[in-house]
Coordinates of C-alpha atoms in Angstrom, one line a residue:
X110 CA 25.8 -32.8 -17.7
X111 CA 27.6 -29.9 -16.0
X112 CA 27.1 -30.8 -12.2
X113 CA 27.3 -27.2 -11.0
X114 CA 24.5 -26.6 -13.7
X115 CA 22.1 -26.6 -10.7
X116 CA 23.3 -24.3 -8.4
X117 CA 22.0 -20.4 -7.5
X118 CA 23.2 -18.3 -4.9
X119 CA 21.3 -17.4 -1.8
X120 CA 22.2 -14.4 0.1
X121 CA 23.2 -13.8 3.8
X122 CA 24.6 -12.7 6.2
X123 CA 27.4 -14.7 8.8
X124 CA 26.1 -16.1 12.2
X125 CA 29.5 -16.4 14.5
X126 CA 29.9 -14.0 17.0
X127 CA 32.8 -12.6 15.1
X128 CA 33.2 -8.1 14.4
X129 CA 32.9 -9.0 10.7
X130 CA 28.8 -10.1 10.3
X131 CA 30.0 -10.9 6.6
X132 CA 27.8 -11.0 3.9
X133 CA 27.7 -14.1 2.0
X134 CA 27.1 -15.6 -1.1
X135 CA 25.8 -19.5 -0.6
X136 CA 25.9 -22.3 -3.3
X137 CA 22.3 -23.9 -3.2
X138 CA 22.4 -27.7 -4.9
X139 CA 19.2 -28.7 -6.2
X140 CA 17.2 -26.6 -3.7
X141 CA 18.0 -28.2 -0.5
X142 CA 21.6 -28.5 0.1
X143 CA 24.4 -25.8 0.3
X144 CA 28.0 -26.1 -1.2
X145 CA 30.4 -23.7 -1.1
X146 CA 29.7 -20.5 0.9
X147 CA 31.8 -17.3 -0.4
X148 CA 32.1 -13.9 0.9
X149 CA 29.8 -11.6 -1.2
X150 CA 32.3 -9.4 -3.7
X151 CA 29.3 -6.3 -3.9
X152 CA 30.2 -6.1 -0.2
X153 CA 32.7 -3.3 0.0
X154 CA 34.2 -5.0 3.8
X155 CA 33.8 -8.8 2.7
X156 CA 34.9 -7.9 -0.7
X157 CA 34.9 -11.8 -1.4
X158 CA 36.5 -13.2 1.1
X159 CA 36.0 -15.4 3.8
X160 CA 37.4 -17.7 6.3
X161 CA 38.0 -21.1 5.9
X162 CA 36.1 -22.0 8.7
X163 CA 32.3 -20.1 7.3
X164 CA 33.9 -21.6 3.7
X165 CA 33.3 -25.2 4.8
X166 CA 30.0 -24.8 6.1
X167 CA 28.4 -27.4 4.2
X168 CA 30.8 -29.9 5.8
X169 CA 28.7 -29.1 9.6
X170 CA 25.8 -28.8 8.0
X171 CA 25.4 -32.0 6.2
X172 CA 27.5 -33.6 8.6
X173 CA 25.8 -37.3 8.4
X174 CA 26.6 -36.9 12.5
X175 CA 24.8 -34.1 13.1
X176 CA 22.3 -33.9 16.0
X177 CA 18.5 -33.6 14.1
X178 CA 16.7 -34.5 17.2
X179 CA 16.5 -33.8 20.6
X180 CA 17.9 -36.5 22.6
X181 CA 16.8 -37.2 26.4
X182 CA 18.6 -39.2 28.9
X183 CA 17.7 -43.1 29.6
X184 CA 19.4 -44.6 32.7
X185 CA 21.5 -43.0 34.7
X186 CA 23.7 -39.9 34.4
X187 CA 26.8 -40.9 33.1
X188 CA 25.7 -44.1 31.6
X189 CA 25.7 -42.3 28.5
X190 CA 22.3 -43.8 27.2
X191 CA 19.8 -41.4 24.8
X192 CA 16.4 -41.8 23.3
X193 CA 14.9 -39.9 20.6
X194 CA 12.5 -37.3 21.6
X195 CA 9.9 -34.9 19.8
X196 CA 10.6 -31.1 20.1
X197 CA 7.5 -30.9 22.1
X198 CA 8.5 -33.7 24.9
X199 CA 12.1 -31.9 24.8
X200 CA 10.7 -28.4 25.9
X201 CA 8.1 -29.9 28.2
X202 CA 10.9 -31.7 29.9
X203 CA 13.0 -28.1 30.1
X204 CA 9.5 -26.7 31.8
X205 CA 8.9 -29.0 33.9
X206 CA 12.3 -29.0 35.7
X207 CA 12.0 -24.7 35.6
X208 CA 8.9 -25.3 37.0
X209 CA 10.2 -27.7 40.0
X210 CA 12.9 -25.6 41.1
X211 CA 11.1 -22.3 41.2
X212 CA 8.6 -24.1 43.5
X213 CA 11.4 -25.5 45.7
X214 CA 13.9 -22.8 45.5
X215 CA 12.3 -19.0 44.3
X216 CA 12.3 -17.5 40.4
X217 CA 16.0 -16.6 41.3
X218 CA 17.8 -20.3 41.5
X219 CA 17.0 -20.5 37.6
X220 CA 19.8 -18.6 36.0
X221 CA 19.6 -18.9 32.2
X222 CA 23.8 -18.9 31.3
X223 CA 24.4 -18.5 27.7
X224 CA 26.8 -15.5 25.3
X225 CA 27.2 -15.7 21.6
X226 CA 28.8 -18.1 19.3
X227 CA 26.2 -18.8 16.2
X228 CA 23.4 -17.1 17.3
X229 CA 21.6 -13.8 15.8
X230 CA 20.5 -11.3 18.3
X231 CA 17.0 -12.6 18.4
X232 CA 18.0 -16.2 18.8
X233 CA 20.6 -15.2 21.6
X234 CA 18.8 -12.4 23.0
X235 CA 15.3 -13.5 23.4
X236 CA 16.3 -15.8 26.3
X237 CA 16.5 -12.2 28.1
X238 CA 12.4 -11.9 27.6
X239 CA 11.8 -15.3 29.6
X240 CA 14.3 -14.1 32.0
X241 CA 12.6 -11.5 32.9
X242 CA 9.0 -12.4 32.4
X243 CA 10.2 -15.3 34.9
X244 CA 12.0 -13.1 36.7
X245 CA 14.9 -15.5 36.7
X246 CA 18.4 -14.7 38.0
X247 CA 20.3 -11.8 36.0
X248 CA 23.6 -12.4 33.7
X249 CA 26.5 -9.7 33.8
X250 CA 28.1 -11.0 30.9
X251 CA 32.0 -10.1 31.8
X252 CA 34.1 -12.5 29.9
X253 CA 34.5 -11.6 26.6
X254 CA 34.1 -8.0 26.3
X255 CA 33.8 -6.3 29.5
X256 CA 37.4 -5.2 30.8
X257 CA 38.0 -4.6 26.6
X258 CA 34.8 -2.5 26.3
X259 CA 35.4 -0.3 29.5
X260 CA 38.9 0.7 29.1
X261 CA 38.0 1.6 25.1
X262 CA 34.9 3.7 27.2
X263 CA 37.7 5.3 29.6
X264 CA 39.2 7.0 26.6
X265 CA 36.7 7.4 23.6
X266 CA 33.2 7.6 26.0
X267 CA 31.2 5.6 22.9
X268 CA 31.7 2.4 21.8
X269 CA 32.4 2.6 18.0
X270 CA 35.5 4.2 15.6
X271 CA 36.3 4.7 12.2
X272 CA 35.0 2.7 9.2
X273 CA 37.3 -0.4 9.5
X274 CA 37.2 0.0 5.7
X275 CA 39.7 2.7 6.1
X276 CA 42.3 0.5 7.0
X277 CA 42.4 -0.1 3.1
X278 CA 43.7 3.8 2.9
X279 CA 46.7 3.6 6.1
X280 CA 50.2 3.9 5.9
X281 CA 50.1 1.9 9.2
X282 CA 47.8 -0.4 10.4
X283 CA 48.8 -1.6 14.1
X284 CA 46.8 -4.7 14.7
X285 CA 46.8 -5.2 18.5
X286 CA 45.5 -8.2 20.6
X287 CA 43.8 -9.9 18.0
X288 CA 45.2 -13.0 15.5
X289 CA 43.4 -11.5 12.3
X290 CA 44.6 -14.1 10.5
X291 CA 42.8 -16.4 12.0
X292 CA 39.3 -15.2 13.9
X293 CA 39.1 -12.2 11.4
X294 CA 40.2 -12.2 7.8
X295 CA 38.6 -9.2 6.6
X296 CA 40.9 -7.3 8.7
X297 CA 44.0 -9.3 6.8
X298 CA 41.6 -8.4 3.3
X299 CA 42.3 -4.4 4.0
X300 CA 45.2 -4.3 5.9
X301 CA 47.2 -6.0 3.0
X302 CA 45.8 -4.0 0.4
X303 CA 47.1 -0.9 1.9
X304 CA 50.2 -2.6 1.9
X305 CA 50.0 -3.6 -1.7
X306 CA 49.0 -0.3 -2.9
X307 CA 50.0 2.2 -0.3
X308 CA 53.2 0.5 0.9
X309 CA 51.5 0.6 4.3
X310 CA 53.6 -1.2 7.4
X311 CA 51.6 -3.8 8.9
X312 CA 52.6 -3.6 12.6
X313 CA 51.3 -7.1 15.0
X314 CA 51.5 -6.9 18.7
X315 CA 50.7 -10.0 20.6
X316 CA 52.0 -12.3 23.5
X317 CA 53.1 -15.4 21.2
X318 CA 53.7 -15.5 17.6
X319 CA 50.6 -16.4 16.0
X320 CA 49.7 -16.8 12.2
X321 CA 49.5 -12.9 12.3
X322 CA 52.2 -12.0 13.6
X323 CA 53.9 -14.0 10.7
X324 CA 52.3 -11.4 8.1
X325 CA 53.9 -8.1 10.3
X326 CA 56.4 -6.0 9.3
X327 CA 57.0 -5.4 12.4
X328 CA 56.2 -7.5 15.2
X329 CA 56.1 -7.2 19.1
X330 CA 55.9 -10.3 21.3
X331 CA 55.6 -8.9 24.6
X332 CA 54.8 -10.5 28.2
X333 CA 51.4 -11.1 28.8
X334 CA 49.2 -8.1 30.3
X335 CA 51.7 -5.6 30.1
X336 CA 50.3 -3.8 26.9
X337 CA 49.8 -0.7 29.3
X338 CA 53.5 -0.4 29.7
X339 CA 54.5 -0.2 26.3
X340 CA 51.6 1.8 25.4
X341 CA 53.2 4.5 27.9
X342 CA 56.9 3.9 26.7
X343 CA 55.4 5.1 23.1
X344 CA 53.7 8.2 24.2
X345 CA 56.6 9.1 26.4
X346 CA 58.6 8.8 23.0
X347 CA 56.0 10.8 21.3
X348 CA 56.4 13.2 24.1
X349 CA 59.9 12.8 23.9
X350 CA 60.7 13.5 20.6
X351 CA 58.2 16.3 19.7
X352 CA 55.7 13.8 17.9
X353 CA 53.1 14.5 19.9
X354 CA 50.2 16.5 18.2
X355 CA 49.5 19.4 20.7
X356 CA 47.2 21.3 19.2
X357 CA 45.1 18.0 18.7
X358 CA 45.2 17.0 22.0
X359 CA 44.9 20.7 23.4
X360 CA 41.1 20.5 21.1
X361 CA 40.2 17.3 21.9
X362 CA 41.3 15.7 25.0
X363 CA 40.7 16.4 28.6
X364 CA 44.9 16.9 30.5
X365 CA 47.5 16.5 28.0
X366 CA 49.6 18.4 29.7
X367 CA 48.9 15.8 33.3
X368 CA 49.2 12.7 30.7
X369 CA 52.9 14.1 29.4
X370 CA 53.8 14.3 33.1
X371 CA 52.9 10.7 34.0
X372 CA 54.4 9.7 31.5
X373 CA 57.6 11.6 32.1
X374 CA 59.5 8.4 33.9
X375 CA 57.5 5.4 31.5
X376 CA 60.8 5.5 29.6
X377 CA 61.1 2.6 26.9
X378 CA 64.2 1.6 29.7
X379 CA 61.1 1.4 32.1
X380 CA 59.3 -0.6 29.9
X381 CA 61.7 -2.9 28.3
X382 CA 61.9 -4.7 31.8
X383 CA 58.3 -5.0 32.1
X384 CA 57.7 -6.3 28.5
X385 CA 60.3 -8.3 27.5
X386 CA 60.7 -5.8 24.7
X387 CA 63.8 -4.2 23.8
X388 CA 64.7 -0.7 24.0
X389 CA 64.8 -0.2 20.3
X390 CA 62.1 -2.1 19.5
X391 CA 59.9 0.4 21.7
X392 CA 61.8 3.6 20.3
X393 CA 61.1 2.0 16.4
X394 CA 57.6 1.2 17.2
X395 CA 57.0 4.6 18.5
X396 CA 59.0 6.7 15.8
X397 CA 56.9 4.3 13.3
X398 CA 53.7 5.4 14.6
X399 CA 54.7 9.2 15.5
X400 CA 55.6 9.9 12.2
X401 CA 53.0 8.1 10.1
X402 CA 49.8 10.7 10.6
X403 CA 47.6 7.5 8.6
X404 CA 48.0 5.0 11.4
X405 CA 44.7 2.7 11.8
X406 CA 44.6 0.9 15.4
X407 CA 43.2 -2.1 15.3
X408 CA 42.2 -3.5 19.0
X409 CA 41.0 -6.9 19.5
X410 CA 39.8 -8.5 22.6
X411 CA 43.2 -10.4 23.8
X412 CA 43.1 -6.8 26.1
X413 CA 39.8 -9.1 27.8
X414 CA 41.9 -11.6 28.6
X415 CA 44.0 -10.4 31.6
X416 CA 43.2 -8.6 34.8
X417 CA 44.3 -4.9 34.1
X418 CA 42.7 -5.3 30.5
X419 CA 41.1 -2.4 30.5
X420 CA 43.9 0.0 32.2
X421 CA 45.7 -2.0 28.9
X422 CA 43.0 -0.7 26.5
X423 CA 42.7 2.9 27.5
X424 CA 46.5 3.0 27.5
X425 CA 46.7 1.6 23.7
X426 CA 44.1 3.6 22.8
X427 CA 45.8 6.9 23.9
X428 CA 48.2 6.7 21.7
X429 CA 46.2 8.1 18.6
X430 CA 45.2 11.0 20.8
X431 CA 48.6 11.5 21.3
X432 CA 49.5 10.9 17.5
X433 CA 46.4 13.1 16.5
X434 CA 45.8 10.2 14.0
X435 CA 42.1 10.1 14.5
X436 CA 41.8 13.6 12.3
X437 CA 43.0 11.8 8.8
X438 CA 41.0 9.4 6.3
X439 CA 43.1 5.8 7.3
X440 CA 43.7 6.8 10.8
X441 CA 42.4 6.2 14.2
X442 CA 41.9 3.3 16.6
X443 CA 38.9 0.6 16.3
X444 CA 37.9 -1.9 18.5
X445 CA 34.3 -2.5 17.7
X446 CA 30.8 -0.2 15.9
X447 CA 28.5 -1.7 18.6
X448 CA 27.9 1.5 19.6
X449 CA 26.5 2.5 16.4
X450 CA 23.8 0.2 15.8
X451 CA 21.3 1.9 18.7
X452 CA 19.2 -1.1 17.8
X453 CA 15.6 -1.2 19.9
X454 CA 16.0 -5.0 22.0
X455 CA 12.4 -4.3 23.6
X456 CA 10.7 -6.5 22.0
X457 CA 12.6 -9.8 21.9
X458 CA 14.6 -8.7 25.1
X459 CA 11.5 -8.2 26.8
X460 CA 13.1 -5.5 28.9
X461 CA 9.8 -3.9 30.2
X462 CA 9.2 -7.1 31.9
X463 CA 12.7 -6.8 34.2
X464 CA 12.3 -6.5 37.9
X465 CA 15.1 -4.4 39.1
X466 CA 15.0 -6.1 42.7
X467 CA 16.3 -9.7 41.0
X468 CA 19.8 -10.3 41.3
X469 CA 22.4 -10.3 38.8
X470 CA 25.1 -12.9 38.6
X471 CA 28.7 -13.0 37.2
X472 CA 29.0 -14.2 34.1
X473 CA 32.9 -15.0 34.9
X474 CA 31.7 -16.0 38.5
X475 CA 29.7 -19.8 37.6
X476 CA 31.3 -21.2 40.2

């Protein structure tokens, strides 16, 4: 007997904090194990891929060391002794303790620290309603996406893009700050079609030379944090060179004309001994980008990672304003849809129940 003959696909949808949410197609053995998990092929963005990671799911799931139970301490801490408890005991226990210290101590010395990793929105965000029912401690959540988000903000005012889809239909894609390859495939799925079929140039900016960078056509390993710099050098060339759309920027933007004059001494000479990068490297990258109208930006969260990460953002951004790349099919820059969902958290966030006089801690600030 065929030993596949018992398997049927479930549906869903991916639960890593990754831009992709990919849809997925999941072997079912016998009704109550999973095999192989596959990206769904009627999904026009997962278009039957997925990574290696989500592919091996069945290897975490039915890991015969996987944590079942709750476990509570025996003995002292560090001792390393557990005991089995019930789900009930376990949460009682997590009470309890709340309980104590908001006796001893005032709502605010519970702070409830968590982001994303596997979790849904209701499974990560519905801590928010007992943090505010509780009136517990607030969470800024600054790590991950904050300096990212609020340079993107400085230049586009809304948090979304073009269909990342359209990457599929650039003569460029310029995938910045991000190792596709690895933490998002479906990026790698649409960026090397165009290639196949448009003869796109796959351009990979980075500070070290991941598995992505080993894909480019071009590639640009430059000092860490200073993005901004060569993000100026560009639009200088642009500038420079008469590559600059003017009438775009003249429609749409707010001081081109203040822009093109501080830019006037961010020469790719200026920038090459900030970045590491060589003058022809900048001028290439820049005639590359000024005279390919179906550029697609793609901006990843390694602009998160450093200090002036969002003067870094805003700068990279710019240059499709500059390019006027925004205003063709393929073109334009993308760093996350967030923006678009306008989903309604009241209910599992809770947020009627928030008490604007509690405090809010820094997510980036634990200790």
């Amino acid at each position: 007997m065929n030993q596949h003959a018992t398997i049927k696909i479930g549906h869903s949808a991916c639960p890593h904090d990754c831009p992709s949410t990919c849809a997925l197609d999941v072997e079912i053995l016998d009704g109550d194990r999973i095999g192989r998990v596959h990206g769904a092929k009627d999904n026009s963005y997962t278009a039957g891929v997925i990574c290696a990671k989500v592919a091996r799911y069945a290897d975490r799931i039915h890991h015969p060391d996987r944590l079942l139970k709750p476990l509570v301490r025996s003995g002292a801490k560090g001792e390393g002794g557990w005991k089995e408890a019930s789900w009930e005991a376990a949460l009682d226990l997590v009470a309890e303790k709340f309980i104590a210290a908001e006796e001893k101590h005032g709502s605010e010395t519970v702070w409830p620290y968590f982001y994303a990793g596997t979790m849904g929105l209701v499974q990560r965000d519905g801590i928010e309603r007992l943090r505010h029912a509780k009136k517990y401690s607030g969470f800024f959540g600054s790590i991950c996406t904050n300096l990212a988000w609020t340079g993107w903000m400085m230049g586009a005012g809304a948090l979304r893009g073009p269909d990342p889809r359209e990457m599929a239909k650039s003569d460029c894609v310029v995938i910045w700050g991000t190792n596709a390859v690895v933490t998002q495939v479906n990026v790698m799925t649409h960026a090397v079609r165009a290639r196949k079929e448009r003869g796109a140039k796959i351009v990979v900016i980075d500070v070290y030379e991941n598995a992505t960078m080993k894909q480019a056509d071009m590639g640009l390993v430059l000092k860490p944090g200073t993005d901004g710099a060569l993000a100026c050098a560009v639009m200088h060339v642009l500038f420079r060179d008469g590559m600059a759309d003017r009438d775009y920027l003249e429609k749409y933007t707010d001081d081109p004309k203040g822009l093109e004059a501080h830019l006037a001494t961010r020469t790719p000479e200026w920038a090459a001994a900030i970045t590491g990068l060589s003058v022809a490297e900048i001028e290439a990258f820049a005639r590359l980008v000024g005279t390919t109208k179906k550029t697609f930006f793609r901006l990843g969260y390694g602009f998160a990672r450093q200090r002036n990460g969002s003067v870094n953002m805003h700068a990279a951004m710019s240059i499709a304003s500059v390019t006027g790349c925004w205003q063709y099919e393929g073109g334009g820059a993308f760093h996350s849809n967030s923006g678009v969902l306008k989903l309604n958290g009241e209910l599992h966030e809770g947020t009627r129940l928030r008490d604007p006089k509690i405090r809010y801690l820094d997510h980036s600030r634990i200790g």
